[in-house]
Every structure is written in structure tokens, then in C-alpha cells.
Coordinates of C-alpha atoms in Angstrom, one line a residue:
M145 CA 108.7 29.7 -4.6
S146 CA 105.3 31.0 -3.9
R147 CA 104.6 31.7 -0.3
A148 CA 101.8 30.1 1.7
G149 CA 99.7 31.9 4.3
K150 CA 99.8 35.6 5.3
H151 CA 103.0 37.6 4.6
V152 CA 103.9 41.1 3.6
F153 CA 106.1 42.5 0.8
T154 CA 107.4 46.0 0.3
S155 CA 108.6 48.0 -2.8
E156 CA 109.7 51.5 -3.3
S157 CA 109.9 54.2 -6.0
V158 CA 111.3 57.6 -6.3
T159 CA 110.4 60.8 -8.2
E160 CA 112.0 62.2 -11.3
G161 CA 113.7 64.8 -9.1
H162 CA 115.5 62.2 -7.0
P163 CA 119.3 62.6 -7.5
D164 CA 119.8 59.1 -8.9
K165 CA 116.8 59.5 -11.3
I166 CA 118.2 62.9 -12.5
C167 CA 121.3 60.9 -13.6
D168 CA 119.3 58.2 -15.3
Q169 CA 117.3 60.8 -17.2
I170 CA 120.4 62.6 -18.3
S171 CA 122.1 59.4 -19.4
D172 CA 119.1 58.2 -21.4
S173 CA 118.6 61.7 -22.9
V174 CA 122.2 61.5 -24.2
L175 CA 121.4 58.1 -25.7
D176 CA 118.1 59.4 -27.3
D177 CA 119.9 62.4 -28.8
L178 CA 122.6 60.2 -30.5
V179 CA 120.3 57.4 -31.6
A180 CA 118.0 59.9 -33.2
Q181 CA 120.9 61.1 -35.3
D182 CA 122.7 57.8 -35.8
P183 CA 120.8 54.6 -34.9
K184 CA 124.0 52.6 -34.9
S185 CA 125.4 54.8 -32.1
R186 CA 127.2 52.9 -29.3
V187 CA 126.5 54.6 -26.0
A188 CA 127.6 53.8 -22.5
C189 CA 126.9 57.0 -20.6
E190 CA 127.2 57.5 -16.8
T191 CA 126.2 60.6 -14.9
L192 CA 127.0 61.9 -11.4
V193 CA 125.3 64.9 -9.8
T194 CA 126.0 66.7 -6.6
T195 CA 125.7 70.2 -5.3
G196 CA 126.1 72.5 -8.3
L197 CA 127.7 69.8 -10.5
V198 CA 126.8 67.4 -13.3
L199 CA 129.6 65.1 -14.5
I200 CA 129.1 62.9 -17.5
A201 CA 131.5 60.1 -18.4
G202 CA 131.5 57.1 -20.6
E203 CA 132.3 55.5 -23.9
I204 CA 130.5 56.7 -27.1
T205 CA 131.0 55.9 -30.7
T206 CA 128.7 57.7 -33.1
N207 CA 128.3 59.8 -36.3
G208 CA 126.1 62.2 -34.4
Y209 CA 127.0 65.1 -32.1
C210 CA 125.6 65.8 -28.6
D211 CA 125.8 69.3 -27.1
F212 CA 126.2 68.1 -23.5
Q213 CA 125.8 71.5 -22.0
K214 CA 122.6 72.3 -23.7
L215 CA 121.1 68.8 -23.2
V216 CA 121.9 68.5 -19.5
R217 CA 120.5 71.9 -18.7
S218 CA 117.3 71.2 -20.6
V219 CA 116.8 67.9 -18.7
V220 CA 117.5 69.6 -15.3
R221 CA 115.0 72.4 -16.2
D222 CA 112.3 69.9 -17.3
I223 CA 112.6 68.0 -14.1
G224 CA 111.9 71.2 -12.2
Y225 CA 115.2 72.5 -10.8
T226 CA 114.7 76.0 -12.0
K227 CA 115.8 78.2 -9.1
A228 CA 119.2 78.7 -7.5
L229 CA 117.6 78.5 -4.0
Y230 CA 117.1 74.8 -4.6
G231 CA 120.9 74.5 -4.3
F232 CA 121.0 73.0 -7.8
D233 CA 119.5 74.5 -11.0
Y234 CA 119.8 74.3 -14.7
K235 CA 121.3 77.8 -15.2
T236 CA 124.1 77.7 -12.6
C237 CA 125.1 74.0 -12.4
C238 CA 128.5 73.2 -13.7
V239 CA 128.5 70.6 -16.5
I240 CA 131.6 68.5 -17.1
S241 CA 131.9 65.8 -19.7
S242 CA 134.6 63.1 -20.0
I243 CA 133.7 61.0 -23.0
H244 CA 135.9 58.7 -25.1
E245 CA 135.3 56.1 -27.8
Q246 CA 134.1 52.5 -27.2
S247 CA 137.0 50.1 -26.7
P248 CA 138.0 48.5 -30.1
D249 CA 138.2 45.1 -28.3
I250 CA 134.5 45.4 -27.4
S251 CA 133.6 46.7 -30.9
M252 CA 135.3 43.8 -32.5
G253 CA 132.9 41.3 -30.7
V254 CA 129.8 43.4 -31.2
D255 CA 130.1 44.8 -34.7
E256 CA 128.5 42.7 -37.5
T257 CA 130.8 41.9 -40.4
N258 CA 130.7 39.4 -43.3
E259 CA 132.4 36.9 -41.0
H260 CA 130.9 37.8 -37.7
E261 CA 127.3 38.0 -36.5
Q262 CA 126.4 40.8 -34.1
G263 CA 127.3 39.5 -30.6
A264 CA 126.3 40.5 -27.1
G265 CA 128.0 43.7 -25.9
D266 CA 129.1 42.1 -22.7
Q267 CA 128.6 38.9 -20.7
G268 CA 125.8 39.0 -18.1
I269 CA 122.6 37.6 -16.8
M270 CA 119.2 39.2 -17.3
F271 CA 115.8 38.4 -15.8
G272 CA 112.2 39.0 -16.8
Y273 CA 109.1 38.5 -14.7
A274 CA 105.4 38.7 -15.0
C275 CA 102.4 37.7 -12.8
R276 CA 98.7 38.1 -12.5
E277 CA 98.5 40.5 -9.5
T278 CA 97.7 43.6 -11.6
E279 CA 96.4 44.4 -15.1
E280 CA 100.0 45.4 -15.9
M281 CA 101.1 41.9 -15.0
M282 CA 103.4 43.3 -12.4
P283 CA 103.7 42.9 -8.6
L284 CA 101.2 45.2 -6.9
P285 CA 103.7 46.9 -4.4
I286 CA 105.9 48.4 -7.2
I287 CA 102.9 49.4 -9.3
L288 CA 101.4 51.4 -6.4
A289 CA 104.7 52.9 -5.4
H290 CA 105.2 54.2 -9.0
K291 CA 101.7 55.6 -9.1
L292 CA 102.3 57.5 -5.9
V293 CA 105.4 59.3 -7.1
R294 CA 103.9 59.9 -10.5
R295 CA 100.9 61.5 -8.7
L296 CA 103.3 63.6 -6.6
G297 CA 104.8 64.9 -9.8
E298 CA 101.4 65.7 -11.3
V299 CA 100.2 67.9 -8.3
R300 CA 103.6 69.7 -8.3
R301 CA 103.6 70.4 -12.0
D302 CA 100.0 71.6 -12.3
K303 CA 100.5 73.8 -9.1
T304 CA 97.7 72.0 -7.2
L305 CA 100.4 71.8 -4.5
S306 CA 102.6 74.7 -5.4
Y307 CA 104.8 74.2 -2.4
L308 CA 106.2 70.9 -3.6
R309 CA 109.7 70.5 -5.0
P310 CA 111.1 67.8 -7.3
D311 CA 112.6 65.3 -4.9
G312 CA 110.6 62.6 -3.2
K313 CA 110.1 58.9 -2.5
S314 CA 107.3 56.3 -1.9
Q315 CA 107.1 52.9 -0.4
V316 CA 104.2 50.5 -0.3
T317 CA 103.8 47.3 1.9
I318 CA 101.2 44.8 0.8
E319 CA 99.8 42.0 2.9
Y320 CA 99.3 38.8 1.0
D321 CA 97.4 35.6 1.7
G322 CA 99.4 33.1 -0.4
D323 CA 99.8 34.8 -3.8
E324 CA 96.7 37.1 -3.4
P325 CA 97.2 40.7 -2.3
K326 CA 94.6 41.5 0.4
R327 CA 95.3 44.9 1.9
V328 CA 97.8 47.7 2.1
E329 CA 99.8 47.4 5.3
T330 CA 101.9 50.6 5.2
I331 CA 102.3 53.6 2.9
V332 CA 105.4 55.7 3.2
L333 CA 105.6 59.0 1.3
A334 CA 108.4 61.6 1.4
A335 CA 108.0 64.9 -0.5
Q336 CA 110.4 67.8 -0.7
H337 CA 108.7 71.1 -0.1
N338 CA 109.4 74.8 0.4
A339 CA 110.1 76.6 3.7
T340 CA 106.7 78.1 4.2
V341 CA 104.3 75.1 4.2
K342 CA 103.1 73.8 7.6
M343 CA 103.7 70.1 8.1
Q344 CA 100.2 69.4 9.1
D345 CA 98.9 71.0 5.9
L346 CA 101.4 69.0 3.8
R347 CA 100.4 65.7 5.4
E348 CA 96.7 66.4 5.0
D349 CA 97.1 67.5 1.4
L350 CA 99.3 64.5 0.4
Q351 CA 96.9 62.0 2.1
Q352 CA 93.9 63.4 0.3
L353 CA 95.3 64.4 -3.1
V354 CA 98.0 61.7 -3.5
V355 CA 97.5 58.7 -1.3
R356 CA 93.7 58.5 -1.6
K357 CA 93.7 59.2 -5.3
V358 CA 96.1 56.3 -6.0
I359 CA 95.5 53.6 -3.5
P360 CA 92.2 51.7 -4.0
A361 CA 89.9 52.5 -1.1
A362 CA 89.1 48.8 -0.6
M363 CA 92.8 48.1 0.1
I364 CA 93.0 50.5 3.0
D365 CA 91.5 49.7 6.4
K366 CA 91.8 51.0 9.9
K367 CA 95.1 49.2 10.5
T368 CA 96.8 50.7 7.4
R369 CA 99.7 53.0 8.4
I370 CA 100.2 56.1 6.4
I371 CA 103.6 57.8 7.1
I372 CA 104.1 61.1 5.3
N373 CA 107.4 62.9 5.7
G374 CA 108.2 60.7 8.7
T375 CA 111.2 62.7 9.9
G376 CA 109.4 66.0 9.6
R377 CA 110.5 68.7 7.2
F378 CA 112.1 67.9 3.9
E379 CA 113.3 71.3 2.5
Q380 CA 116.8 70.3 1.3
G381 CA 116.6 67.7 -1.4
G382 CA 117.9 66.8 -4.8
P383 CA 121.7 67.1 -5.5
L384 CA 122.0 69.7 -2.7
A385 CA 121.3 67.0 -0.1
D386 CA 122.4 63.8 -1.8
T387 CA 124.8 62.7 -4.5
G388 CA 123.2 60.8 -7.4
M389 CA 124.5 58.4 -9.9
T390 CA 123.2 56.5 -13.0
G391 CA 122.1 52.9 -12.3
R392 CA 121.6 53.1 -8.5
K393 CA 117.8 52.4 -8.7
I394 CA 117.8 49.1 -10.5
I395 CA 115.2 47.5 -8.3
V396 CA 112.9 50.6 -8.7
D397 CA 113.5 50.2 -12.4
T398 CA 112.4 46.5 -12.5
Y399 CA 110.0 44.6 -10.2
G400 CA 110.5 46.2 -6.9
G401 CA 112.5 43.4 -5.4
V402 CA 110.2 40.6 -6.6
G403 CA 112.1 37.8 -8.4
S404 CA 115.7 38.0 -9.3
H405 CA 117.9 40.7 -10.8
G406 CA 121.0 40.2 -12.9
G407 CA 122.7 43.3 -11.5
G408 CA 123.1 45.4 -14.6
S409 CA 121.4 48.8 -14.9
F410 CA 119.7 50.0 -18.1
S411 CA 120.0 53.8 -18.4
G412 CA 122.6 55.3 -20.6
K413 CA 123.2 52.0 -22.5
D414 CA 122.3 51.5 -26.2
P415 CA 120.5 48.2 -26.9
S416 CA 123.6 46.4 -28.2
K417 CA 124.2 46.1 -24.4
V418 CA 122.2 43.0 -23.4
D419 CA 121.8 44.4 -19.9
R420 CA 119.1 46.4 -21.6
S421 CA 117.8 44.5 -24.7
G422 CA 118.1 41.2 -23.0
S423 CA 116.2 42.4 -19.9
Y424 CA 113.4 43.9 -22.1
T425 CA 113.2 40.7 -24.1
A426 CA 113.0 38.6 -20.9
R427 CA 110.1 40.7 -19.7
Y428 CA 108.4 40.4 -23.1
I429 CA 108.7 36.6 -22.9
A430 CA 107.4 36.4 -19.4
K431 CA 104.5 38.7 -20.0
N432 CA 103.3 36.9 -23.1
I433 CA 103.5 33.5 -21.4
V434 CA 101.5 34.7 -18.5
A435 CA 99.0 36.6 -20.8
A436 CA 98.6 33.3 -22.7
G437 CA 97.5 31.6 -19.5
I438 CA 100.3 29.1 -19.6
A439 CA 101.5 30.2 -16.1
D440 CA 100.2 32.5 -13.5
K441 CA 103.7 33.9 -12.8
L442 CA 106.9 33.3 -14.6
E443 CA 110.6 34.3 -14.2
V444 CA 112.9 34.0 -17.2
Q445 CA 116.7 34.2 -17.1
L446 CA 118.8 34.8 -20.2
A447 CA 122.6 34.6 -20.1
Y448 CA 125.1 35.9 -22.7
A449 CA 128.8 35.9 -23.4
I450 CA 130.5 38.9 -25.0
G451 CA 130.7 38.7 -28.8
V452 CA 128.4 35.6 -28.9
A453 CA 124.9 36.1 -30.5
E454 CA 123.0 33.1 -29.0
P455 CA 122.3 33.1 -25.3
V456 CA 124.5 30.6 -23.4
S457 CA 121.5 29.6 -21.3
I458 CA 117.8 30.0 -20.8
M459 CA 116.2 29.3 -17.4
L460 CA 112.6 29.7 -16.3
D461 CA 110.6 29.2 -13.1
S462 CA 106.8 29.2 -13.0
F463 CA 106.8 28.8 -9.2
G464 CA 104.5 25.8 -9.5
T465 CA 101.9 27.7 -11.5
A466 CA 102.5 26.3 -15.0
K467 CA 99.7 24.6 -16.9
I468 CA 102.1 22.6 -19.0
D469 CA 105.5 21.2 -18.4
E470 CA 108.2 23.8 -18.1
D471 CA 110.4 22.1 -20.7
K472 CA 107.5 22.6 -23.1
I473 CA 107.4 26.3 -22.2
K474 CA 111.1 26.5 -23.0
E475 CA 110.4 25.0 -26.4
L476 CA 107.7 27.6 -27.0
I477 CA 110.2 30.4 -26.1
R478 CA 112.7 29.1 -28.5
A479 CA 110.1 28.8 -31.2
H480 CA 108.4 32.1 -30.8
F481 CA 111.0 34.6 -29.5
V482 CA 114.2 35.8 -31.1
L483 CA 117.1 35.9 -28.6
K484 CA 120.1 37.2 -30.6
P485 CA 120.9 40.8 -30.0
K486 CA 120.3 42.1 -33.5
A487 CA 117.0 40.2 -33.8
M488 CA 115.9 41.4 -30.3
I489 CA 116.6 45.0 -31.2
R490 CA 114.7 44.7 -34.5
A491 CA 111.7 42.8 -33.0
L492 CA 111.1 45.4 -30.3
N493 CA 112.1 48.4 -32.4
M494 CA 114.8 49.6 -30.0
L495 CA 116.9 51.8 -32.2
R496 CA 114.7 54.9 -31.6
P497 CA 114.9 57.8 -29.1
I498 CA 112.5 56.2 -26.6
Y499 CA 114.7 55.9 -23.6
R500 CA 114.3 59.0 -21.5
K501 CA 110.7 58.0 -20.8
T502 CA 111.9 54.7 -19.3
A503 CA 114.3 56.4 -16.9
V504 CA 111.6 57.3 -14.3
Y505 CA 108.5 55.4 -13.0
G506 CA 109.9 52.0 -14.1
H507 CA 110.8 50.2 -17.3
F508 CA 108.0 47.7 -17.0
G509 CA 104.3 47.7 -16.6
R510 CA 103.9 50.7 -18.8
T511 CA 101.2 51.4 -21.4
E512 CA 102.9 54.0 -23.6
P513 CA 103.5 53.0 -27.2
E514 CA 107.3 53.2 -26.9
F515 CA 107.3 50.3 -24.5
T516 CA 107.1 47.6 -27.1
W517 CA 108.3 44.9 -24.7
E518 CA 105.0 45.3 -22.9
R519 CA 102.8 44.1 -25.8
P520 CA 101.1 40.8 -25.2
D521 CA 101.0 40.3 -28.9
K522 CA 102.1 36.6 -28.9
A523 CA 99.7 35.4 -26.3
D524 CA 97.1 33.9 -28.6
T525 CA 99.7 32.0 -30.7
L526 CA 101.4 30.7 -27.6
R527 CA 98.1 29.6 -26.0
R528 CA 97.2 27.7 -29.2
D529 CA 100.6 26.1 -29.5
A530 CA 100.5 25.1 -25.8
G531 CA 97.3 23.2 -26.5
L532 CA 95.3 25.4 -24.1
R533 CA 91.8 26.6 -24.9

């Protein structure tokens, strides 16, 4: 339900060099490589990183071939782990793969035949959400948290702040009055750095070149707390300091804790897995309904059973903001959106090597052309059919 009165909400994000995000990018790079060769590839790829080690495991069935050694090292290099003194780098890390084929029991339920329509790759629940807080139709805390870590990456890569290293985090707390964001309560930023920079210099640089460049000045006041490297120095980071795994940043990947989450991660999974295609479709539905002015915020739940094409249930919640009856909204969803796995994949053009981009800075609220589920292209038709001007 929507909250009344003043309250705060916090979301976090992490940089591309965070150990968990290294894993997400490796897993999605494997997926991209195989889908580019064979669009029908079935991929469920998990990655673990720790000091000096990358371990890939999972189930893959494909007519393509992935050189895991070459691919992993290129991803690690691109992220910025290029020197052995980081405790983890693309030249010296050990790469181990343990990959086998997809279970024939799963394939039997998912493969399309003359007798069987393509079903969901597993059972599960997926949620999509949209609201009017930002132009991206996303909650403001997660949008600002993503922009902070993206900016951290920019000033590191272009050498504006040459002392920065790849690991880092952000966190943004917004004060609301009802559903309206009023001000930034707290900003937390943690940036890995080299051994020579002075903490005072780092804090001043990040406040001026990252925080002030990202956070709207009107949202910051004298009471806003800005905490940069709150524990002090952050020299050891990445896999040297923390083990990473695919799929451990699912709230960062989605809506920053706003709304519900079905529990399934996205990265490393081809779109026959409804964890991915169903979640993208649910976001597509929610964004178009909100863009049409039918509701000011909307959460959509889809549920699937393995091997079954149609969702077993559709739920929606407009949090009291709908302009028409919610049963009518559900009818509009059924009429204007395809919800079977094969149709969802085709409608959003998902059998392409587009997934590494999704693995950092969030899967939603993006403007890049690969993010087809972000198009509000059904809004006008939905508005008309809802009887709204």
C-alpha cells in the first residue's frame, strides 16, 4: 500500500568491479557468446570468484562453442582488474569450468515439438513494477544509487580520479511525503582506491565529482548526510577481499527493494527461463500501464509452471492509484500482452547477445536500445482502450 505522511526509503547499488557483479557479467557474457552463435542455446551459467580464482559451473546445451578461458579473462580485463597487485587480475587468475548439458527432463518440458508448445523453463513467480517518481518510471532511490556507481566508473576509466579501483558501492535514502520524494536524507558511497591517496582528498573529490554531479542540488539540504568511505581506507577490494557469486544482487538488479521480488536471479539464464523473460515482460506491462496514465504505480505478478506455456496466474496491485477498475486492467493485459514464453521472447527480441549490458547498473529503467522491455510503445493503445483521454 502507499504510505501516508513522511517516511524514508533506501536503495543500494554496486559497481561493475564488485565481486558479485563480476560474476553476473561473466555469466551473461557466456550467454551472449553462445546466443550469438546459436539463438536456441539453453544456458544456465553460474560463476564464483575469489582470490585468484574464477569458477564457472552450470548446464548448457548449444551448437556453439565458448572459449571460457579467453572470455573470462577478457571480461575481467574490461572491468579493470589489470594488475596483479589488485590481488585478482585477468592474466594470473585461475579459470575453472564445470559445465554439463541441460537435464533431458527439463528439455522435454521446454522444447517445442509438433505435440508440445514451448513451456516455461521452471516454475516460479515474477514481478514487474513501475511508478511516476522518475522519468524512467522507477523508484528514485535505486535510480540515484545506480547513477552514483556509474559515475564512479566514469571518473575511474577516464582517469579523472586515477587512484580509484574497480570495487565500490552506493546507497541513497530518500525522504518522502506520501508518495512524493522530497529530499535526499543520506548518501553513502564506498570507493576502492590505491595506497597513496589521502582520505581527505578522496572524500572531497568524490563529493564534488560524483555526488554533486549526480544528485540534484534541489534534493540536498543542510541536513543531508554524505558518508564517503565511512570506515576509512578501502584499498583491498574485489575478489581479494570478498567472494562473489552470480545472482546475489537481485534487489540491486530490480527495484531497489520497492515492491515484491520472486526470488529468481537473471544473469546467466537464457530467456527460456521465465525468471528472466517473465520478469522483463512483467516490467514491460507495468511500465506501459503507468505510461498510459491508467495507474500512477503498478505491480504485476506472473506465475508459471514448468513445461506449461500459459501463466498459471496474473496478479496486479495499483496501490489505490488506478483510474479504472483493476479487473479491467487485467483484461487489458490479457488483450495487449503475450505471456507465453516463446511469444514473450519474440515480442521483446530476446534471442540476441544483449545480456552483459544488463548485468550492471540494473535491468530496468534503462534507455539503451537493447532494453526492449523499457519501451512504452503500447501506452497510447492502452489509454484508448481504457477509455481515458
